Amino acid sequence: MQEQIQEVLALTNRWVKRLSREKFSMLFTLVQPMLFWLIFFGNLFQRAADVQVVQAPNYMSFLAAGVVVMTVLNNGLAGGVDLLFDKENGFLERLMATPIRRSSVILSRFLFVMAITGMQILVILGVAFLFGVRPETGILGIAVILLIGMAFGIGLTAISMAMAFSVKSHGDFFSVLGFLSLPMIFLSSALVPLVAMPGWMKTLALFNPMTWVIDAVRPLILSGWSQAIPQVAIAIGVLVVFDALCLYGGAKAFKRTVG
Amino acid sequence: MSAPIAIDVKGLGKAYDGVKAIDNLSLSIYQGEIFGLLGPNGAGKSTTLRILITTLKPTTGTATIFGRDVVQDADTVRRLIGYVPQERAIDRFLTGREHLLLLADLYHLKKDEALTRIDQLLKLVSLEEHADRVAKGYSGGMKRKLDIACGLLPNPKVLFLDEPTLGLDVQSRLNIWEYVRQLRDQGITIVMTTNYLDEADQLCDRLAIIDRGQIRAIGSPKDLKAGLGGDGIWLTLGDPTPQAVEKLTAALKTLPCVRAITPRDRGLDIRVDGPEKALPAILETAGTVECRLDGIEYHRPRLDDVFVAHTGRSMKDELPEPTP
Ligand SMILES: Nc1ncnc2c1ncn2[C@@H]1O[C@H](COP(=O)(O)OP(=O)(O)OP(=O)(O)O)[C@@H](O)[C@H]1O
Ligand SMILES: [Mg+2]
């Protein structure tokens, strides 16, 4: 147990070092594109968005939840990229020839991606705060947002790692990634509430776990505990199933590659 | 050889999507020797190595390292081995020292032991000056040296090197040969792949010639070459009529140093023991039977001839062969 902790920490430390050496990448990791969504879309659609429809004092406060979860989505789906490169350049094989527990590599990745995701959520909420968005449920609500975000991130990271282990080339990986992320966003309640969607989109959005996660985060920001708690409970249920499926798939793909 | 067996491979096979990369390999490697797998690109050298280092599962057969099965007992095997991959598996964003520190944690070395060992290794591969630079700026040779230091960090009983000198300049190659010999002299068993004939010849104590996934010959470079039937002396006759050839052949057969004679274009290929005695004797015999010689060539068997003899094709066609 203690040995595994040492392994996971050493490997996580490597991800941190890598990030800190890539100055540009680090900058863009913290000031990520999602922030622009918040700022530009938030202000751009301020007047176009109907306050009655979005059920929020302004569009930005409505959008904040969506941007938080989109960040989780992007991070999670990209979470396997570094392992993909490790696989391609042989570093993964070097690690696998050492007597570490096979799971340590995976765990280090989860740990790292979750830490980064958590920080980004805080940055987004901070920027939203500057634009006047005050989460109704306060600090405790923010903690719940972080937990829900990470729970969603775990499943997504597992999918990403499963893909990294399964694809033949990194071209395939990025194609699938690009293909997945936009429909995930548009077929969810990130940008508009379900009630404002055409019927067929709404139906599809109901099958998107992202919708349920956003619908739990949103009342935590907009409404307060009494409305948030049932939504959070549903989201937890959805995430338990989602994570279980993703982790199962991820574990299978991992076993196939590294045994 | 009387040394105990370090690695025992029996009927090893690996197929990728039904295509056999290696097929029914069997061999034993003894403790403390430098064992080479020699073969052209795609022969299955890396595949064999990957199975031995436990990162690839064989389709058929078994392999053990000091009696531990590489599949069943992979974790124990991993504690016995060090591995230097063929690709420069280096993280460009880490420094040389950080690579070694990471591995030290993964092998659970004690902190202070690890630090001294890392310093020693950096010195051994003369990378101390660059130890704290990010590997992005390393040259190919420096990366290779770091690779080797990484392979040695766990103080392995068996070190696997996949094409350790591929793409290195002459000086670096010689240095690495020198390290490898030192390690062998310390009792470490070395298993390496190469497609350089001269490397196999000069560095390896024994080698397996492997082509298209199969072992064609195993032995020390000396024995393999001797197996070809001695040094060759090629005569070209001035007047190669069948009668002249026959007469000369009959006369040469009586010489004790001649092992075999085969006709070749316009002359003879004579296999001899000890060319320094054989050559004057052959010339004298040719004189006695009044056979005019247009040319005489002395041909010392090289590993390439061994390769041709066992596979029916030359390795050199595909590779430049650098000579140090
Ligand atoms: N991951 C893989 N998937 C499919 N085929 C593979 C894979 N790895 C190797 N092969 C095939 O197996 C055969 C042996 O490959 P291997 O890498 O063992 O050769 P090698 O002797 O190391 O060659 P080289 O000198 O080029 O390194 C080749 O035909 C190769 O195409
Ligand atoms: Mg190879």
PDB file of N, CA and C in Angstrom, chain A residues 2-4 6-15 17-19 21-22 86 88-102 104 168 255 257-259, chain B residues 17 50 53-57 75 78-79 81 83-85 87-95 98-99 101-109 134 136 146-147 150-151:
ATOM      1  N   GLN A   2       1.813   1.257   0.960  1.00  0.00           N
ATOM      2  CA  GLN A   2       2.705   2.404   1.031  1.00  0.00           C
ATOM      3  C   GLN A   2       3.555   2.507  -0.231  1.00  0.00           C
ATOM      4  N   GLU A   3       3.912   1.328  -0.756  1.00  0.00           N
ATOM      5  CA  GLU A   3       4.700   1.318  -1.989  1.00  0.00           C
ATOM      6  C   GLU A   3       3.891   1.886  -3.142  1.00  0.00           C
ATOM      7  N   GLN A   4       2.613   1.514  -3.186  1.00  0.00           N
ATOM      8  CA  GLN A   4       1.801   2.026  -4.281  1.00  0.00           C
ATOM      9  C   GLN A   4       1.646   3.539  -4.179  1.00  0.00           C
ATOM     10  N   GLN A   6       3.790   5.577  -3.031  1.00  0.00           N
ATOM     11  CA  GLN A   6       5.050   6.138  -3.524  1.00  0.00           C
ATOM     12  C   GLN A   6       5.069   6.166  -5.057  1.00  0.00           C
ATOM     13  N   GLU A   7       4.594   5.056  -5.660  1.00  0.00           N
ATOM     14  CA  GLU A   7       4.581   4.981  -7.123  1.00  0.00           C
ATOM     15  C   GLU A   7       3.674   6.050  -7.717  1.00  0.00           C
ATOM     16  N   VAL A   8       2.453   6.126  -7.164  1.00  0.00           N
ATOM     17  CA  VAL A   8       1.479   7.076  -7.715  1.00  0.00           C
ATOM     18  C   VAL A   8       1.984   8.504  -7.564  1.00  0.00           C
ATOM     19  N   LEU A   9       2.562   8.815  -6.411  1.00  0.00           N
ATOM     20  CA  LEU A   9       3.046  10.176  -6.208  1.00  0.00           C
ATOM     21  C   LEU A   9       4.196  10.495  -7.166  1.00  0.00           C
ATOM     22  N   ALA A  10       5.105   9.548  -7.338  1.00  0.00           N
ATOM     23  CA  ALA A  10       6.235   9.790  -8.233  1.00  0.00           C
ATOM     24  C   ALA A  10       5.739  10.037  -9.654  1.00  0.00           C
ATOM     25  N   LEU A  11       4.758   9.249 -10.079  1.00  0.00           N
ATOM     26  CA  LEU A  11       4.249   9.409 -11.440  1.00  0.00           C
ATOM     27  C   LEU A  11       3.447  10.699 -11.589  1.00  0.00           C
ATOM     28  N   THR A  12       2.687  11.031 -10.544  1.00  0.00           N
ATOM     29  CA  THR A  12       1.914  12.283 -10.593  1.00  0.00           C
ATOM     30  C   THR A  12       2.866  13.472 -10.656  1.00  0.00           C
ATOM     31  N   ASN A  13       3.914  13.372  -9.873  1.00  0.00           N
ATOM     32  CA  ASN A  13       4.934  14.410  -9.855  1.00  0.00           C
ATOM     33  C   ASN A  13       5.495  14.650 -11.261  1.00  0.00           C
ATOM     34  N   ARG A  14       5.610  13.569 -12.016  1.00  0.00           N
ATOM     35  CA  ARG A  14       6.094  13.708 -13.390  1.00  0.00           C
ATOM     36  C   ARG A  14       5.110  14.535 -14.222  1.00  0.00           C
ATOM     37  N   TRP A  15       3.816  14.267 -14.092  1.00  0.00           N
ATOM     38  CA  TRP A  15       2.833  15.044 -14.873  1.00  0.00           C
ATOM     39  C   TRP A  15       2.913  16.512 -14.486  1.00  0.00           C
ATOM     40  N   LYS A  17       5.507  18.137 -13.274  1.00  0.00           N
ATOM     41  CA  LYS A  17       6.749  18.698 -13.822  1.00  0.00           C
ATOM     42  C   LYS A  17       6.596  19.020 -15.294  1.00  0.00           C
ATOM     43  N   ARG A  18       6.028  18.058 -16.004  1.00  0.00           N
ATOM     44  CA  ARG A  18       5.850  18.266 -17.450  1.00  0.00           C
ATOM     45  C   ARG A  18       5.059  19.534 -17.712  1.00  0.00           C
ATOM     46  N   LEU A  19       3.966  19.659 -16.967  1.00  0.00           N
ATOM     47  CA  LEU A  19       3.105  20.822 -17.186  1.00  0.00           C
ATOM     48  C   LEU A  19       3.865  22.104 -16.863  1.00  0.00           C
ATOM     49  N   ARG A  21       6.912  22.709 -17.083  1.00  0.00           N
ATOM     50  CA  ARG A  21       7.987  23.009 -18.041  1.00  0.00           C
ATOM     51  C   ARG A  21       7.434  23.544 -19.344  1.00  0.00           C
ATOM     52  N   GLU A  22       6.176  23.203 -19.613  1.00  0.00           N
ATOM     53  CA  GLU A  22       5.558  23.727 -20.833  1.00  0.00           C
ATOM     54  C   GLU A  22       4.832  25.007 -20.473  1.00  0.00           C
ATOM     55  N   ASP A  86       2.991   8.557 -24.334  1.00  0.00           N
ATOM     56  CA  ASP A  86       3.875   7.622 -23.636  1.00  0.00           C
ATOM     57  C   ASP A  86       3.865   6.261 -24.303  1.00  0.00           C
ATOM     58  N   GLU A  88       3.183   5.727 -27.442  1.00  0.00           N
ATOM     59  CA  GLU A  88       3.809   5.790 -28.766  1.00  0.00           C
ATOM     60  C   GLU A  88       5.323   5.918 -28.697  1.00  0.00           C
ATOM     61  N   ASN A  89       5.839   6.633 -27.704  1.00  0.00           N
ATOM     62  CA  ASN A  89       7.301   6.784 -27.716  1.00  0.00           C
ATOM     63  C   ASN A  89       8.025   5.761 -26.843  1.00  0.00           C
ATOM     64  N   GLY A  90       7.276   4.838 -26.271  1.00  0.00           N
ATOM     65  CA  GLY A  90       7.937   3.743 -25.569  1.00  0.00           C
ATOM     66  C   GLY A  90       8.131   3.992 -24.077  1.00  0.00           C
ATOM     67  N   PHE A  91       7.767   5.189 -23.603  1.00  0.00           N
ATOM     68  CA  PHE A  91       7.960   5.461 -22.174  1.00  0.00           C
ATOM     69  C   PHE A  91       7.078   4.556 -21.327  1.00  0.00           C
ATOM     70  N   LEU A  92       5.871   4.308 -21.839  1.00  0.00           N
ATOM     71  CA  LEU A  92       4.947   3.442 -21.098  1.00  0.00           C
ATOM     72  C   LEU A  92       5.555   2.044 -20.937  1.00  0.00           C
ATOM     73  N   GLU A  93       6.193   1.575 -22.010  1.00  0.00           N
ATOM     74  CA  GLU A  93       6.806   0.255 -21.923  1.00  0.00           C
ATOM     75  C   GLU A  93       7.926   0.231 -20.884  1.00  0.00           C
ATOM     76  N   ARG A  94       8.681   1.320 -20.850  1.00  0.00           N
ATOM     77  CA  ARG A  94       9.730   1.415 -19.840  1.00  0.00           C
ATOM     78  C   ARG A  94       9.123   1.306 -18.433  1.00  0.00           C
ATOM     79  N   LEU A  95       8.001   2.022 -18.225  1.00  0.00           N
ATOM     80  CA  LEU A  95       7.349   1.966 -16.914  1.00  0.00           C
ATOM     81  C   LEU A  95       6.840   0.558 -16.626  1.00  0.00           C
ATOM     82  N   MET A  96       6.301  -0.078 -17.666  1.00  0.00           N
ATOM     83  CA  MET A  96       5.694  -1.385 -17.470  1.00  0.00           C
ATOM     84  C   MET A  96       6.730  -2.488 -17.250  1.00  0.00           C
ATOM     85  N   ALA A  97       7.975  -2.206 -17.600  1.00  0.00           N
ATOM     86  CA  ALA A  97       9.025  -3.187 -17.347  1.00  0.00           C
ATOM     87  C   ALA A  97       9.564  -3.061 -15.921  1.00  0.00           C
ATOM     88  N   THR A  98       9.064  -2.068 -15.172  1.00  0.00           N
ATOM     89  CA  THR A  98       9.458  -1.951 -13.767  1.00  0.00           C
ATOM     90  C   THR A  98       8.417  -2.674 -12.905  1.00  0.00           C
ATOM     91  N   PRO A  99       8.789  -3.041 -11.691  1.00  0.00           N
ATOM     92  CA  PRO A  99       7.850  -3.845 -10.888  1.00  0.00           C
ATOM     93  C   PRO A  99       6.757  -3.012 -10.221  1.00  0.00           C
ATOM     94  N   ILE A 100       6.234  -2.005 -10.907  1.00  0.00           N
ATOM     95  CA  ILE A 100       5.168  -1.222 -10.261  1.00  0.00           C
ATOM     96  C   ILE A 100       3.836  -1.938 -10.427  1.00  0.00           C
ATOM     97  N   ARG A 101       2.893  -1.601  -9.534  1.00  0.00           N
ATOM     98  CA  ARG A 101       1.534  -2.093  -9.722  1.00  0.00           C
ATOM     99  C   ARG A 101       0.999  -1.460 -10.984  1.00  0.00           C
ATOM    100  N   ARG A 102       0.372  -2.300 -11.815  1.00  0.00           N
ATOM    101  CA  ARG A 102      -0.070  -1.801 -13.120  1.00  0.00           C
ATOM    102  C   ARG A 102      -0.995  -0.601 -12.992  1.00  0.00           C
ATOM    103  N   SER A 104      -0.879   1.857 -10.972  1.00  0.00           N
ATOM    104  CA  SER A 104      -0.307   3.117 -10.492  1.00  0.00           C
ATOM    105  C   SER A 104      -0.286   4.195 -11.572  1.00  0.00           C
ATOM    106  N   LYS A 168      -4.959   2.884 -32.786  1.00  0.00           N
ATOM    107  CA  LYS A 168      -3.721   2.488 -33.461  1.00  0.00           C
ATOM    108  C   LYS A 168      -2.767   3.666 -33.603  1.00  0.00           C
ATOM    109  N   LYS A 255      -6.133  -3.595 -19.576  1.00  0.00           N
ATOM    110  CA  LYS A 255      -5.704  -4.990 -19.444  1.00  0.00           C
ATOM    111  C   LYS A 255      -5.236  -5.540 -20.779  1.00  0.00           C
ATOM    112  N   THR A 257      -3.940  -3.957 -23.251  1.00  0.00           N
ATOM    113  CA  THR A 257      -2.655  -3.420 -23.700  1.00  0.00           C
ATOM    114  C   THR A 257      -1.494  -3.840 -22.812  1.00  0.00           C
ATOM    115  N   VAL A 258      -1.670  -3.718 -21.515  1.00  0.00           N
ATOM    116  CA  VAL A 258      -0.510  -3.952 -20.663  1.00  0.00           C
ATOM    117  C   VAL A 258      -0.620  -5.222 -19.821  1.00  0.00           C
ATOM    118  N   GLY A 259      -1.703  -5.898 -19.900  1.00  0.00           N
ATOM    119  CA  GLY A 259      -1.814  -7.186 -19.208  1.00  0.00           C
ATOM    120  C   GLY A 259      -2.115  -7.076 -17.762  1.00  0.00           C
TER     121      GLY A 259
ATOM    122  N   ASP B  17      -2.248 -10.400 -34.721  1.00  0.00           N
ATOM    123  CA  ASP B  17      -3.410 -10.575 -35.607  1.00  0.00           C
ATOM    124  C   ASP B  17      -3.205 -11.755 -36.559  1.00  0.00           C
ATOM    125  N   ARG B  50      10.681  -8.113 -25.840  1.00  0.00           N
ATOM    126  CA  ARG B  50       9.495  -7.625 -25.115  1.00  0.00           C
ATOM    127  C   ARG B  50       8.839  -8.746 -24.316  1.00  0.00           C
ATOM    128  N   ILE B  53      10.949  -9.228 -21.205  1.00  0.00           N
ATOM    129  CA  ILE B  53      10.820  -8.191 -20.168  1.00  0.00           C
ATOM    130  C   ILE B  53       9.384  -8.080 -19.657  1.00  0.00           C
ATOM    131  N   THR B  54       8.550  -8.999 -20.018  1.00  0.00           N
ATOM    132  CA  THR B  54       7.168  -9.138 -19.495  1.00  0.00           C
ATOM    133  C   THR B  54       6.169  -8.113 -20.013  1.00  0.00           C
ATOM    134  N   THR B  55       6.521  -7.327 -21.015  1.00  0.00           N
ATOM    135  CA  THR B  55       5.535  -6.343 -21.471  1.00  0.00           C
ATOM    136  C   THR B  55       4.704  -6.871 -22.630  1.00  0.00           C
ATOM    137  N   LEU B  56       5.027  -8.060 -23.093  1.00  0.00           N
ATOM    138  CA  LEU B  56       4.262  -8.654 -24.187  1.00  0.00           C
ATOM    139  C   LEU B  56       4.030 -10.117 -23.829  1.00  0.00           C
ATOM    140  N   LYS B  57       2.800 -10.582 -24.060  1.00  0.00           N
ATOM    141  CA  LYS B  57       2.510 -11.977 -23.722  1.00  0.00           C
ATOM    142  C   LYS B  57       2.722 -12.861 -24.930  1.00  0.00           C
ATOM    143  N   ASP B  75       5.979 -10.196 -11.947  1.00  0.00           N
ATOM    144  CA  ASP B  75       6.434  -9.189 -10.989  1.00  0.00           C
ATOM    145  C   ASP B  75       7.835  -9.500 -10.462  1.00  0.00           C
ATOM    146  N   ARG B  78      10.364  -8.768 -13.136  1.00  0.00           N
ATOM    147  CA  ARG B  78      10.632  -7.328 -13.277  1.00  0.00           C
ATOM    148  C   ARG B  78      11.637  -6.823 -12.251  1.00  0.00           C
ATOM    149  N   ARG B  79      11.728  -7.512 -11.120  1.00  0.00           N
ATOM    150  CA  ARG B  79      12.689  -7.103 -10.095  1.00  0.00           C
ATOM    151  C   ARG B  79      14.106  -7.560 -10.425  1.00  0.00           C
ATOM    152  N   ILE B  81      15.371  -7.561 -13.672  1.00  0.00           N
ATOM    153  CA  ILE B  81      15.850  -7.097 -14.971  1.00  0.00           C
ATOM    154  C   ILE B  81      15.957  -5.584 -15.069  1.00  0.00           C
ATOM    155  N   TYR B  83      16.024  -2.679 -18.466  1.00  0.00           N
ATOM    156  CA  TYR B  83      15.644  -2.689 -19.877  1.00  0.00           C
ATOM    157  C   TYR B  83      16.027  -1.370 -20.536  1.00  0.00           C
ATOM    158  N   VAL B  84      16.660  -1.472 -21.675  1.00  0.00           N
ATOM    159  CA  VAL B  84      16.991  -0.296 -22.471  1.00  0.00           C
ATOM    160  C   VAL B  84      16.273  -0.436 -23.808  1.00  0.00           C
ATOM    161  N   PRO B  85      15.180   0.316 -23.984  1.00  0.00           N
ATOM    162  CA  PRO B  85      14.362   0.111 -25.179  1.00  0.00           C
ATOM    163  C   PRO B  85      15.043   0.586 -26.462  1.00  0.00           C
ATOM    164  N   GLU B  87      13.494   2.378 -28.941  1.00  0.00           N
ATOM    165  CA  GLU B  87      13.159   3.782 -29.154  1.00  0.00           C
ATOM    166  C   GLU B  87      13.802   4.569 -28.018  1.00  0.00           C
ATOM    167  N   ARG B  88      14.117   5.821 -28.281  1.00  0.00           N
ATOM    168  CA  ARG B  88      14.622   6.633 -27.188  1.00  0.00           C
ATOM    169  C   ARG B  88      13.427   6.996 -26.326  1.00  0.00           C
ATOM    170  N   ALA B  89      13.132   6.155 -25.354  1.00  0.00           N
ATOM    171  CA  ALA B  89      11.946   6.389 -24.531  1.00  0.00           C
ATOM    172  C   ALA B  89      12.269   7.387 -23.438  1.00  0.00           C
ATOM    173  N   ILE B  90      12.383   8.637 -23.851  1.00  0.00           N
ATOM    174  CA  ILE B  90      12.827   9.695 -22.952  1.00  0.00           C
ATOM    175  C   ILE B  90      11.705  10.721 -22.873  1.00  0.00           C
ATOM    176  N   ASP B  91      11.488  11.250 -21.688  1.00  0.00           N
ATOM    177  CA  ASP B  91      10.513  12.330 -21.533  1.00  0.00           C
ATOM    178  C   ASP B  91      11.250  13.648 -21.753  1.00  0.00           C
ATOM    179  N   ARG B  92      10.894  14.350 -22.840  1.00  0.00           N
ATOM    180  CA  ARG B  92      11.651  15.541 -23.221  1.00  0.00           C
ATOM    181  C   ARG B  92      11.590  16.629 -22.159  1.00  0.00           C
ATOM    182  N   PHE B  93      10.581  16.562 -21.309  1.00  0.00           N
ATOM    183  CA  PHE B  93      10.420  17.645 -20.353  1.00  0.00           C
ATOM    184  C   PHE B  93      11.089  17.377 -19.019  1.00  0.00           C
ATOM    185  N   LEU B  94      11.655  16.196 -18.860  1.00  0.00           N
ATOM    186  CA  LEU B  94      12.351  15.893 -17.611  1.00  0.00           C
ATOM    187  C   LEU B  94      13.850  15.967 -17.842  1.00  0.00           C
ATOM    188  N   THR B  95      14.572  16.277 -16.783  1.00  0.00           N
ATOM    189  CA  THR B  95      16.027  16.243 -16.887  1.00  0.00           C
ATOM    190  C   THR B  95      16.496  14.796 -16.758  1.00  0.00           C
ATOM    191  N   GLU B  98      16.093  13.609 -13.260  1.00  0.00           N
ATOM    192  CA  GLU B  98      14.695  13.355 -12.892  1.00  0.00           C
ATOM    193  C   GLU B  98      14.194  12.007 -13.421  1.00  0.00           C
ATOM    194  N   HIS B  99      14.679  11.617 -14.590  1.00  0.00           N
ATOM    195  CA  HIS B  99      14.330  10.284 -15.086  1.00  0.00           C
ATOM    196  C   HIS B  99      14.748   9.217 -14.070  1.00  0.00           C
ATOM    197  N   LEU B 101      15.504   9.635 -10.891  1.00  0.00           N
ATOM    198  CA  LEU B 101      14.802   9.765  -9.609  1.00  0.00           C
ATOM    199  C   LEU B 101      13.420   9.126  -9.674  1.00  0.00           C
ATOM    200  N   LEU B 102      12.751   9.335 -10.811  1.00  0.00           N
ATOM    201  CA  LEU B 102      11.431   8.724 -10.991  1.00  0.00           C
ATOM    202  C   LEU B 102      11.554   7.201 -10.891  1.00  0.00           C
ATOM    203  N   LEU B 103      12.520   6.657 -11.629  1.00  0.00           N
ATOM    204  CA  LEU B 103      12.679   5.201 -11.606  1.00  0.00           C
ATOM    205  C   LEU B 103      13.074   4.704 -10.214  1.00  0.00           C
ATOM    206  N   ALA B 104      13.892   5.496  -9.517  1.00  0.00           N
ATOM    207  CA  ALA B 104      14.294   5.092  -8.167  1.00  0.00           C
ATOM    208  C   ALA B 104      13.066   4.923  -7.278  1.00  0.00           C
ATOM    209  N   ASP B 105      12.091   5.831  -7.438  1.00  0.00           N
ATOM    210  CA  ASP B 105      10.848   5.699  -6.672  1.00  0.00           C
ATOM    211  C   ASP B 105      10.062   4.469  -7.106  1.00  0.00           C
ATOM    212  N   LEU B 106      10.049   4.226  -8.404  1.00  0.00           N
ATOM    213  CA  LEU B 106       9.262   3.099  -8.897  1.00  0.00           C
ATOM    214  C   LEU B 106       9.876   1.758  -8.470  1.00  0.00           C
ATOM    215  N   TYR B 107      11.190   1.751  -8.291  1.00  0.00           N
ATOM    216  CA  TYR B 107      11.842   0.531  -7.804  1.00  0.00           C
ATOM    217  C   TYR B 107      11.940   0.524  -6.278  1.00  0.00           C
ATOM    218  N   HIS B 108      11.440   1.582  -5.645  1.00  0.00           N
ATOM    219  CA  HIS B 108      11.454   1.701  -4.182  1.00  0.00           C
ATOM    220  C   HIS B 108      12.858   1.598  -3.601  1.00  0.00           C
ATOM    221  N   LEU B 109      13.806   2.253  -4.269  1.00  0.00           N
ATOM    222  CA  LEU B 109      15.154   2.291  -3.707  1.00  0.00           C
ATOM    223  C   LEU B 109      15.152   3.243  -2.510  1.00  0.00           C
ATOM    224  N   VAL B 134      17.086  19.688 -19.276  1.00  0.00           N
ATOM    225  CA  VAL B 134      15.907  19.001 -19.771  1.00  0.00           C
ATOM    226  C   VAL B 134      16.289  18.189 -21.017  1.00  0.00           C
ATOM    227  N   LYS B 136      15.040  17.487 -23.665  1.00  0.00           N
ATOM    228  CA  LYS B 136      14.704  18.014 -24.985  1.00  0.00           C
ATOM    229  C   LYS B 136      15.971  18.382 -25.756  1.00  0.00           C
ATOM    230  N   LEU B 146      21.513   8.035 -21.414  1.00  0.00           N
ATOM    231  CA  LEU B 146      20.531   8.138 -20.329  1.00  0.00           C
ATOM    232  C   LEU B 146      19.699   6.859 -20.264  1.00  0.00           C
ATOM    233  N   ASP B 147      19.313   6.372 -21.450  1.00  0.00           N
ATOM    234  CA  ASP B 147      18.577   5.112 -21.529  1.00  0.00           C
ATOM    235  C   ASP B 147      19.318   3.998 -20.803  1.00  0.00           C
ATOM    236  N   CYS B 150      19.271   4.412 -17.132  1.00  0.00           N
ATOM    237  CA  CYS B 150      17.953   4.009 -16.612  1.00  0.00           C
ATOM    238  C   CYS B 150      17.865   2.485 -16.499  1.00  0.00           C
ATOM    239  N   GLY B 151      18.400   1.798 -17.494  1.00  0.00           N
ATOM    240  CA  GLY B 151      18.356   0.345 -17.473  1.00  0.00           C
ATOM    241  C   GLY B 151      19.172  -0.241 -16.330  1.00  0.00           C
TER     242      GLY B 151
END
